[in-house]
Short mmCIF file of C-alpha atoms in Angstrom, two decimals:
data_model
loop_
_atom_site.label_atom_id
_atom_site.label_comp_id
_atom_site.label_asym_id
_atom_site.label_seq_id
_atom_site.Cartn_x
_atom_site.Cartn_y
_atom_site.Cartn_z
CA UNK N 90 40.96 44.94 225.00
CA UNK N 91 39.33 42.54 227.39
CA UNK N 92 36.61 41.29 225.57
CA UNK N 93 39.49 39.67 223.19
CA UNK N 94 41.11 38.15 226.12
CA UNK N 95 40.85 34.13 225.75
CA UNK N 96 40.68 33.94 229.37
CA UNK N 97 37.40 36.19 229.48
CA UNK N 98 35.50 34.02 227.01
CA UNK N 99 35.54 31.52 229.60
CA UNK N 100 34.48 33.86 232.82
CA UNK N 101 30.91 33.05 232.66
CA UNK N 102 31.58 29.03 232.38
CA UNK N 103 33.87 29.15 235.32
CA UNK N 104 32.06 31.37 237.77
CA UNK N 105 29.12 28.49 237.13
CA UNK N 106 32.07 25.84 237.85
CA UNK N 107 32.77 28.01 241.11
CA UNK N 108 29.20 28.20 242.01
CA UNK N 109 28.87 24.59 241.22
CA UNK N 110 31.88 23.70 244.00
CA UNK N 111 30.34 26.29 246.60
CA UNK N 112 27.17 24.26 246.77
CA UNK N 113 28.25 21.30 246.91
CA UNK N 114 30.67 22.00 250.00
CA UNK N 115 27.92 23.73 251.43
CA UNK N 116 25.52 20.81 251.07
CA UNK N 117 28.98 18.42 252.04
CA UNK N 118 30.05 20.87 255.32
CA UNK N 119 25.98 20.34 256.39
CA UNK N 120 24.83 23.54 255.43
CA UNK N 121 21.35 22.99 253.65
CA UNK N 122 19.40 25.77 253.88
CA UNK N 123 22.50 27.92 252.63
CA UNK N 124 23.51 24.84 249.95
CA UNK N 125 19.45 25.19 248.39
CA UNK N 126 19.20 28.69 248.69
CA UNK N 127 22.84 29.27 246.21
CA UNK N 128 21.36 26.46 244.21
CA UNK N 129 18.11 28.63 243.78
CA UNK N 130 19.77 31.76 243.29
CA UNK N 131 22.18 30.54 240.63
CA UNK N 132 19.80 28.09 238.73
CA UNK N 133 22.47 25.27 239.24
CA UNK N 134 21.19 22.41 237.04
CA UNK N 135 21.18 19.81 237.28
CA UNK N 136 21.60 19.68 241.17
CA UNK N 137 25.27 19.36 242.86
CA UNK N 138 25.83 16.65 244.84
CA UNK N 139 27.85 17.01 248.03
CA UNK N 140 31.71 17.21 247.68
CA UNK N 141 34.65 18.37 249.83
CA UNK N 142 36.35 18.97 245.88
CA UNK N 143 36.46 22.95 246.69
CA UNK N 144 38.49 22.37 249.91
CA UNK N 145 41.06 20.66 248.39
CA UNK N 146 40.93 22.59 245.38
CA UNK N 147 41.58 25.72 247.75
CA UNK N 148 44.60 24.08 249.84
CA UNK N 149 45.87 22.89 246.36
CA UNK N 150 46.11 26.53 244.84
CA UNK N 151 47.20 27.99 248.23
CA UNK N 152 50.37 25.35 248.20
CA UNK N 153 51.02 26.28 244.95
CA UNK N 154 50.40 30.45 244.47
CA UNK N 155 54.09 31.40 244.08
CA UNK N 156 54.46 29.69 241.30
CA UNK N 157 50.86 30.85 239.43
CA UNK N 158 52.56 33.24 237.30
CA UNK N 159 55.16 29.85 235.91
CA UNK N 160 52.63 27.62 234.89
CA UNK N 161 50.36 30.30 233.55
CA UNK N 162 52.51 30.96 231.20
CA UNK N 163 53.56 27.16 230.49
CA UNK N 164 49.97 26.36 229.56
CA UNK N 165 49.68 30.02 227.82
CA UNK N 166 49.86 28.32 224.41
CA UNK N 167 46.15 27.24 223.28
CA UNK N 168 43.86 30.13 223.43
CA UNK N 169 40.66 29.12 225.57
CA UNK N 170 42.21 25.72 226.83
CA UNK N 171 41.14 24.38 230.22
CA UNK N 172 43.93 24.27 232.39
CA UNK N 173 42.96 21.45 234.13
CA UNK N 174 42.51 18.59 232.51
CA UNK N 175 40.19 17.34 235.88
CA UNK N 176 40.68 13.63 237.49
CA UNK N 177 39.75 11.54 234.35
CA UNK N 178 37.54 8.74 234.52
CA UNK N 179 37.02 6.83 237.39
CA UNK N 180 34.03 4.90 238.02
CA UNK N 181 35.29 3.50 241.28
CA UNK N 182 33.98 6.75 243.36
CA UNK N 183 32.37 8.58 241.10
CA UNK N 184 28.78 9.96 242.06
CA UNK N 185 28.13 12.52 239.19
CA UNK N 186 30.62 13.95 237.12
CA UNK N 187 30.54 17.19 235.81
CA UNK N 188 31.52 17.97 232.26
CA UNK N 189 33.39 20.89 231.66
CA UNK N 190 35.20 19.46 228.47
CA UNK N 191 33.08 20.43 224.96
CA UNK N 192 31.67 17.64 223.29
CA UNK N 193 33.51 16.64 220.07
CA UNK N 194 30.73 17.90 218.26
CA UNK N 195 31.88 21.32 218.47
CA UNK N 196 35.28 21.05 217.31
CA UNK N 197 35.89 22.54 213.64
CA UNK N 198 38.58 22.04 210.97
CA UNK N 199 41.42 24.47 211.88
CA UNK N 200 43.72 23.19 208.92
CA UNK N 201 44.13 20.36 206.28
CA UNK N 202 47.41 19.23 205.45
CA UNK N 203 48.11 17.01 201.97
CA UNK N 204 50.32 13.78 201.48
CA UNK N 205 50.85 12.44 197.99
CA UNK N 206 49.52 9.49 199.07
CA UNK N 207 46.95 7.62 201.56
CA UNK N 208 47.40 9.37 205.48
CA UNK N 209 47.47 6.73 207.36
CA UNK N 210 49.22 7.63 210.74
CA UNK N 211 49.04 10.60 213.33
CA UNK N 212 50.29 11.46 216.64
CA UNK N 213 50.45 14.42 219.00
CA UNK N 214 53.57 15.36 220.84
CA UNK N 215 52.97 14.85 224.82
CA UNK N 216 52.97 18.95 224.94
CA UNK N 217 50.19 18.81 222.60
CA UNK N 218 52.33 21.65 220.61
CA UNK N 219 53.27 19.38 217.33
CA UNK N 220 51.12 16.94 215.48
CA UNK N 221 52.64 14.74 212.85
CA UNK N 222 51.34 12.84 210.42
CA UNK N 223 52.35 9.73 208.15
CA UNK N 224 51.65 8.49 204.50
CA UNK N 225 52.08 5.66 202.19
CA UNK N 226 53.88 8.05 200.36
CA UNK N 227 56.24 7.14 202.68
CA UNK N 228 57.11 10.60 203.73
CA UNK N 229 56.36 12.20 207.88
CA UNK N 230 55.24 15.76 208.23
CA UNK N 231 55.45 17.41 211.33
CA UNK N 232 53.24 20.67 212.11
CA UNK N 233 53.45 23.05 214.77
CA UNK N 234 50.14 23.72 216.33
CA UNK N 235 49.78 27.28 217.06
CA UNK N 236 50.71 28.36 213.51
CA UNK N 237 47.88 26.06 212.47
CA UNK N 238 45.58 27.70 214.89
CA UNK N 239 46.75 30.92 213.30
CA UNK N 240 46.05 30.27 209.83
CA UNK N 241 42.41 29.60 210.45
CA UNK N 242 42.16 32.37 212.38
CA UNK N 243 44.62 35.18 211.11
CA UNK N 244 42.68 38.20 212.46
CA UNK N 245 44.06 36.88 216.12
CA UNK N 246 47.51 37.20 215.67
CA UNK N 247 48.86 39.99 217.82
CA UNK N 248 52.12 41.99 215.56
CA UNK N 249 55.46 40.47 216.60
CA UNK N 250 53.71 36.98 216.92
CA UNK N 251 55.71 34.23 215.46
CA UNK N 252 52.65 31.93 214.63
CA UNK N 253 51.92 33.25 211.83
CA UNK N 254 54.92 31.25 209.98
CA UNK N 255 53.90 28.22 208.09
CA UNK N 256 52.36 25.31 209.97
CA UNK N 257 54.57 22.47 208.30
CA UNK N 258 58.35 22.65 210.14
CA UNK N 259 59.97 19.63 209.34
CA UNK N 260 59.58 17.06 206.46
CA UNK N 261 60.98 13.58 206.69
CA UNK N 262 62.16 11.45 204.50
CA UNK N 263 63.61 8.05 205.37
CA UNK N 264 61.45 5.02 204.38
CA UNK N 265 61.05 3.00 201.52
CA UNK N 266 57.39 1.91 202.01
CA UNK N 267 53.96 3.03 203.70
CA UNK N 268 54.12 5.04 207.36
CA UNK N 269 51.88 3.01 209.85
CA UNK N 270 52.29 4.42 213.15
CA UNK N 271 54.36 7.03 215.06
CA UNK N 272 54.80 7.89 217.91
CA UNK N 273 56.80 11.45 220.11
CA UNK N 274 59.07 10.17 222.51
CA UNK N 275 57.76 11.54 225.92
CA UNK N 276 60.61 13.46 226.92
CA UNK N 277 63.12 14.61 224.24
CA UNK N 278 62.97 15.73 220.61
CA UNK N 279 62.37 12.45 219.75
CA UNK N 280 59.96 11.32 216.53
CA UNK N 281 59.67 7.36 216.31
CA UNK N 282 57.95 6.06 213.32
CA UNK N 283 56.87 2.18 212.01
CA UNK N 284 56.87 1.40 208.58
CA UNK N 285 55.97 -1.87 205.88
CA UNK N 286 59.98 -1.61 204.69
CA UNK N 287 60.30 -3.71 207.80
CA UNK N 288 62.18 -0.90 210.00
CA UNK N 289 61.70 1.72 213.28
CA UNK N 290 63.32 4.98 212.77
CA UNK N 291 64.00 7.75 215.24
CA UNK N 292 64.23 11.42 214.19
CA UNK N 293 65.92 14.35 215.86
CA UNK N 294 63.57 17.45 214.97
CA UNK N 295 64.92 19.40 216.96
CA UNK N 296 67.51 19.84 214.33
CA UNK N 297 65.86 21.90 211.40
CA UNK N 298 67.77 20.74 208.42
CA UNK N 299 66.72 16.67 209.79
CA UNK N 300 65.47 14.87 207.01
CA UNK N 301 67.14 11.17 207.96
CA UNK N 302 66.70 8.98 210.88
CA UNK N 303 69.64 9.09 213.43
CA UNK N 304 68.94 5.60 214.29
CA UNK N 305 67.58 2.30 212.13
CA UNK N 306 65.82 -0.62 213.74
CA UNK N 307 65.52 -3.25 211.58
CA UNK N 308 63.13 -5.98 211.96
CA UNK N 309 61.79 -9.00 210.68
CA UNK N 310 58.64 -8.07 209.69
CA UNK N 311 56.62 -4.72 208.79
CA UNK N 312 55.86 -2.59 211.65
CA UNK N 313 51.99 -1.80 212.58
CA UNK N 314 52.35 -0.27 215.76
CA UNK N 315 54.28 1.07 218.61
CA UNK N 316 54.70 2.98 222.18
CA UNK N 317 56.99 4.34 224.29
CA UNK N 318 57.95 2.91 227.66
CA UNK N 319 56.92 6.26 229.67
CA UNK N 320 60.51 7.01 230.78
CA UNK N 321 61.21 6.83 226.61
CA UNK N 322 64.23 4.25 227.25
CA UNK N 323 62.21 1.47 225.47
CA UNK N 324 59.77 1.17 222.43
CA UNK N 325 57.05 -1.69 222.33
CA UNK N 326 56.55 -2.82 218.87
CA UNK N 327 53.54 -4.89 217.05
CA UNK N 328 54.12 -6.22 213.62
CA UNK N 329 52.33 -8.59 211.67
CA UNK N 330 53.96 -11.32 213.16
CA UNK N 331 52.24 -12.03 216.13
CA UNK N 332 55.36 -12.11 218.43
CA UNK N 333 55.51 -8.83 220.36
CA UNK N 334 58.79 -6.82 220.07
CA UNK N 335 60.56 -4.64 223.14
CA UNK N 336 63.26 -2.60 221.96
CA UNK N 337 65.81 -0.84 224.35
CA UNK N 338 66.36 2.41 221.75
CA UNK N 339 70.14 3.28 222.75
CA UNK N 340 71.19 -0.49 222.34
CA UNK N 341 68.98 -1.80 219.32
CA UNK N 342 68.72 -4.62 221.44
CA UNK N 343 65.66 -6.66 221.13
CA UNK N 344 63.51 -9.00 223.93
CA UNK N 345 60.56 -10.76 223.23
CA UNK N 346 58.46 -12.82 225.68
CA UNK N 347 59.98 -16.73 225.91
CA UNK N 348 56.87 -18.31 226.76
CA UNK N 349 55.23 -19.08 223.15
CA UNK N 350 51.88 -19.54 224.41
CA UNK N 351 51.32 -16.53 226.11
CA UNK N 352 51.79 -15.03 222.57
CA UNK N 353 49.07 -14.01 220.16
CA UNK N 354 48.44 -16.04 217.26
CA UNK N 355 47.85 -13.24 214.64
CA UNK N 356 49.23 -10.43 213.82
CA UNK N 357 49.36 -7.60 216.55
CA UNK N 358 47.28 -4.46 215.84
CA UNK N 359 48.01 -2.16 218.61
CA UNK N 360 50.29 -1.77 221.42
CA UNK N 361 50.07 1.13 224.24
CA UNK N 362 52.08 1.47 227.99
CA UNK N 363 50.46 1.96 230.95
CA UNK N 364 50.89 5.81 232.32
CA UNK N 365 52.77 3.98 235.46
CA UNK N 366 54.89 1.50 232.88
CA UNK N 367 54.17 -0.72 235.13
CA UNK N 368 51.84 -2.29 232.08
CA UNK N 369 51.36 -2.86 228.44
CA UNK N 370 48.10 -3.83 226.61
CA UNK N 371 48.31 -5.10 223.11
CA UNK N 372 45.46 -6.06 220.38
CA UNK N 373 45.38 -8.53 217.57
CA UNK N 374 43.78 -9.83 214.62
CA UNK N 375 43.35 -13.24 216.68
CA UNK N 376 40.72 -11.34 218.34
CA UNK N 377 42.23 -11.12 221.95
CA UNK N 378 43.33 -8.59 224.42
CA UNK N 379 46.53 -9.18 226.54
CA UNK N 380 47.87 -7.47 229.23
CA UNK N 381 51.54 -7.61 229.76
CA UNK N 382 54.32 -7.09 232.64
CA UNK N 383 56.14 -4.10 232.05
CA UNK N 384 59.05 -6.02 233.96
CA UNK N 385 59.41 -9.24 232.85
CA UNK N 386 57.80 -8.82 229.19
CA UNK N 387 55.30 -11.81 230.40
CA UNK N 388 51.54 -12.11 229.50
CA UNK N 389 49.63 -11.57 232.99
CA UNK N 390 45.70 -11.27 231.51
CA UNK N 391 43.93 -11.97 228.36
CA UNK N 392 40.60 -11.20 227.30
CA UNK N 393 39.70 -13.88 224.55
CA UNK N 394 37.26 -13.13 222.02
CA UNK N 395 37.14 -9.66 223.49
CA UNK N 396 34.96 -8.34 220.92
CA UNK N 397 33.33 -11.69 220.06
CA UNK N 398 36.11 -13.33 217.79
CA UNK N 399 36.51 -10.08 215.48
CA UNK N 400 39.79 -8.59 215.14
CA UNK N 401 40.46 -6.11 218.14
CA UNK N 402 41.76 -2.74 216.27
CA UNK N 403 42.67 -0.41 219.11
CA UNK N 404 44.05 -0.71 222.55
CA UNK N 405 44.22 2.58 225.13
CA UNK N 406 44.65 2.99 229.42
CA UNK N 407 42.67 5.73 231.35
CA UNK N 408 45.34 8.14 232.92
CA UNK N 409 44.81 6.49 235.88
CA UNK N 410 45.61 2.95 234.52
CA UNK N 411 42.20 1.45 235.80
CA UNK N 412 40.46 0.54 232.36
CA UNK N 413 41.52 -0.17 228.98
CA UNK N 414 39.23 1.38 226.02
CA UNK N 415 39.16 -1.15 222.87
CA UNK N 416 37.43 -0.98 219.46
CA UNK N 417 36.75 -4.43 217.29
CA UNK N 418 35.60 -4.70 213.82
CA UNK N 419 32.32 -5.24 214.56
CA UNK N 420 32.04 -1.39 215.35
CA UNK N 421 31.98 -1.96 218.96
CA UNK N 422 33.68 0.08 221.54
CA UNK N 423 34.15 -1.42 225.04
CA UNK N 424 35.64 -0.48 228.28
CA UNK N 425 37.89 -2.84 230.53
CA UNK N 426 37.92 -2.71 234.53
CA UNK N 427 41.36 -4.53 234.51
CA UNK N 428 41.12 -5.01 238.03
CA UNK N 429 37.87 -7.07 237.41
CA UNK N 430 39.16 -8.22 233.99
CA UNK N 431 35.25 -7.68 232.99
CA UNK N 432 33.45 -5.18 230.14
CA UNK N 433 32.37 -2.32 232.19
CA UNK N 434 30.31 -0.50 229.19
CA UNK N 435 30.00 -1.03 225.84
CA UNK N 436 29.39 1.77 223.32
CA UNK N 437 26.94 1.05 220.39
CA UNK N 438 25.53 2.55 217.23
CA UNK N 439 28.34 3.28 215.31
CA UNK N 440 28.59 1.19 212.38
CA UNK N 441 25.30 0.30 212.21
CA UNK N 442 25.40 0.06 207.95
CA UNK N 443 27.40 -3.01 207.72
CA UNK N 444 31.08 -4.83 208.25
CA UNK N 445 33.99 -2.59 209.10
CA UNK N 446 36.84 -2.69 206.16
CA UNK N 447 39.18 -0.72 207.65
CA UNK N 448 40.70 -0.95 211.51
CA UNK N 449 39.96 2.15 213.14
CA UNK N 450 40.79 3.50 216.52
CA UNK N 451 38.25 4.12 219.77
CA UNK N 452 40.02 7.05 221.52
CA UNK N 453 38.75 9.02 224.59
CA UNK N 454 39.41 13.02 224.48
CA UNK N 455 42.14 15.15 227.00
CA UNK N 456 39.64 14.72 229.40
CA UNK N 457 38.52 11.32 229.29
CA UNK N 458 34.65 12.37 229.18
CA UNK N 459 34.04 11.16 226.12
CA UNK N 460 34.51 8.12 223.75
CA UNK N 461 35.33 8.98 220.12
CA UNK N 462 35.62 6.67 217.30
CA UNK N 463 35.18 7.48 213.24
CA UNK N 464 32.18 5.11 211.48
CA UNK N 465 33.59 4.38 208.47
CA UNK N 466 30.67 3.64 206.33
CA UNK N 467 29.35 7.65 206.81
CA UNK N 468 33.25 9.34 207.48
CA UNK N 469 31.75 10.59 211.07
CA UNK N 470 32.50 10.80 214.10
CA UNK N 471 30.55 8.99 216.69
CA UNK N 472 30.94 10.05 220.36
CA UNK N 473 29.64 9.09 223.79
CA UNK N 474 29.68 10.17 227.46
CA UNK N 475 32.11 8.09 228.65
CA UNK N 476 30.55 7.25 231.61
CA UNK N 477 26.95 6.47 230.93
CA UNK N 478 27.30 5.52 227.36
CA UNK N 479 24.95 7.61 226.03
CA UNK N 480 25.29 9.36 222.01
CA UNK N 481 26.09 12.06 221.47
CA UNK N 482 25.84 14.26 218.30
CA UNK N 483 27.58 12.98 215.31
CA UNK N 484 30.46 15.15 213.70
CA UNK N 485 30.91 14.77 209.69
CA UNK N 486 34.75 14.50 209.44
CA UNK N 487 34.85 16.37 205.58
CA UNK N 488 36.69 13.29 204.45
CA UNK N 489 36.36 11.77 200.90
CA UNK N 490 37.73 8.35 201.81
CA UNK N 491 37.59 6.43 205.34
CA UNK N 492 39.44 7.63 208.38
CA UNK N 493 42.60 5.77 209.09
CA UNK N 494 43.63 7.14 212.03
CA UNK N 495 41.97 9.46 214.65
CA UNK N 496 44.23 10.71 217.45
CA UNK N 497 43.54 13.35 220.30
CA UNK N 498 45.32 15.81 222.28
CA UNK N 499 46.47 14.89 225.45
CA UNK N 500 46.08 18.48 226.96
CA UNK N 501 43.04 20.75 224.98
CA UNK N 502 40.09 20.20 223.07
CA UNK N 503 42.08 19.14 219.54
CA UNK N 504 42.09 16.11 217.33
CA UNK N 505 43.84 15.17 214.04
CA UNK N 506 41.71 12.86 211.53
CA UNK N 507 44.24 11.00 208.96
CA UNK N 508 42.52 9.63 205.90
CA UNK N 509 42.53 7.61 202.62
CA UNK N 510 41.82 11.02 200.75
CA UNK N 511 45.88 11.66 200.76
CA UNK N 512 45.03 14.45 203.59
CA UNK N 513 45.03 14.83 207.51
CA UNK N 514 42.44 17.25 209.07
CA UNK N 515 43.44 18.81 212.50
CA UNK N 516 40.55 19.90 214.21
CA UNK N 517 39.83 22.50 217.34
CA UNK N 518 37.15 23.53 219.78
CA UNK N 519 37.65 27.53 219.75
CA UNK N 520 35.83 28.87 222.47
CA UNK N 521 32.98 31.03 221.45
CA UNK N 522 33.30 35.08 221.61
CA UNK N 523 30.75 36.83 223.51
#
């Protein structure tokens, strides 16, 4: 039976991980000859630089053994899933970072679901155990994403297991025009969505006969994007008006910024909270960047002409709230040091077969090693190492019309594709048997 364990796929990967961390404290504690002869022995490439990481690792899991057996089990629910998601980017002290995520080129189509219409929005619960997915159909699916795992791979589901049901739980119906963006609200059973029939709806799906919002925002204008305030309490909105919207979500109550110049002049494309809330960045067809106070709703930055006077599509922070990750029309992908306010890196060769059409999103993956981002002319996926820049291998998305919206998991190696072919594509890195 152990060879079908998931956690004995991975035993060769993380004794070279463990290896890895022994050298480099070695070579860290001042123990050379010891460091070089390991790195010999175990064929460590490339070479470890020195780091104290396995000493803290260590005190880490020793604070934290009597409660292994809890979070085991909370983290039990992708098969071959890293449990750590590692310290995400940050360019500040890193050396050399080692990659343990697998690039996006590996990841395979684990299920297709249908709309009637154009998919044109996606999201991921914070869990990473739902996905849902939006149309101009106007209707919201949401799928549960073990049963999807399941149905591509049915000769893994043990008897008694309750993944095998089907994949699609709840199906909503509530607006009048296209969906354009949802959103999970990070704590409860919460599903926001945006739509062109000018309101913001919030779902209850934890109920399983929902079908109707439980609460209508109505606005002036159609809604392009949103995001939670982290504590869920409030819900940043973008239309195409180029005013920015906060909404407190038990009130209705509206606030905008009262300073009209520190407003965009076009409509507002994307708009994501900081991890700490202490932030929000939005993105607009005017071609700017702004940073806002998560306080006081004022502008505090903006990056003009951020991606040379094309419309900015896509806006999103590093865990760590340290840069900001945008994509422009003109197929570029560049990353912030907000601190710095300067471009960092930018990431090139997508696009390179003329004008983007279509907004698309630059997204990093649950570990924030690599940039991903869907060319539009070739329906691929382009992807870098975040860090250095460099391409990696392309992934053809299986798409028959562009890719409207690309979102990732915030916990394993999963993404969902949403296209103009009426369907949305979830896709999974399943770790290879041995």
């Amino acid at each position: 039976m152990k060879d079908t364990d998931p956690d004995s796929k991975n035993i060769i990967k993380n004794r070279e991980l463990l290896y890895r961390l022994m050298i480099s404290q070695l070579f860290y504690d001042g123990h050379q000859t010891l460091a070089v002869q390991l790195s010999n022995l175990s064929q460590a490439e490339p070479p470890c630089p020195p780091s104290d990481r396995l000493l803290h690792l260590m005190l880490i899991g020793m604070a934290n053994e009597p409660d292994r057996a809890k979070k085991d089990s909370n983290h039990a629910a992708f098969s071959g899933v890293e449990n750590s998601l590692g310290p995400g980017l940050d360019l500040e002290f890193e050396t050399e970072a080692q990659i343990q995520a697998p690039e996006p080129a590996q990841y395979e189509t684990a299920y297709v679901t249908s709309h009637k219409g154009n998919c044109r929005a996606g999201a991921f619960s914070t869990d990473g155990q739902l996905i849902a997915t939006g149309s101009v159909d106007a209707s919201i699916k949401i799928l549960d994403v073990d049963r999807m795992l399941a149905k591509s791979a049915p000769d893994e589901i043990t008897p008694g297991d309750n993944s095998g049901g089907h994949p699609v739980i709840r199906t909503l119906y509530d607006h009048l025009e296209e969906v354009t963006c949802l959103e999970f609200h990070p704590r409860e059973s919460i599903l926001v969505s945006g739509s062109r029939d000018f309101t913001v709806k919030l779902f209850d799906y934890s109920k399983a006969s929902v079908k109707k919002a439980f609460r209508t925002i109505t606005d002036a204008d159609q809604i392009r994007c949103l995001s939670f305030h982290p504590s869920g309490d409030f819900l940043v909105v973008g239309t195409n008006h180029p005013v920015i919207r906060m909404y407190d979500i038990n009130t209705a109550q509206c606030f905008v910024c009262s300073i009209p110049k520190h407003q965009h002049t076009n409509g507002v494309t994307s708009v994501k909270y900081a991890a700490d809330a202490k932030t929000f960045a939005s993105s607009s067809k005017d071609g700017s960047i702004k940073l806002w106070d998560g306080v006081s709703n004022r502008c505090i930055n903006t990056f003009v002409k951020a991606h040379d006077g094309y419309e900015v599509c896509s806006v999103a922070f590093t865990r760590n709230g340290k840069y900001l990750l945008s994509s422009g029309k003109d197929s570029l992908i560049k990353l912030w040091e907000l601190s710095t306010s300067r471009c960092l890196i930018a990431y090139t060769g997508a696009g390179t077969t003329g004008k983007q059409e279509h907004k698309a999103q630059a997204i990093f993956n649950h570990t924030e090693d690599y940039v991903m981002f869907p060319d539009e002319a070739t329906t691929s996926l382009c992807a870098w190492n975040s860090r250095n820049a460099s391409r990696k291998q392309l992934l053809s998305l299986g798409h028959n019309g562009p890719v409207r919206m690309i979102v990732h998991s915030p916990i394993a190696p999963a993404f969902l594709t949403c296209s103009d072919d009426f369907r949305a594509r979830f896709w999974f890195r399943r770790m290879p048997t041995h």
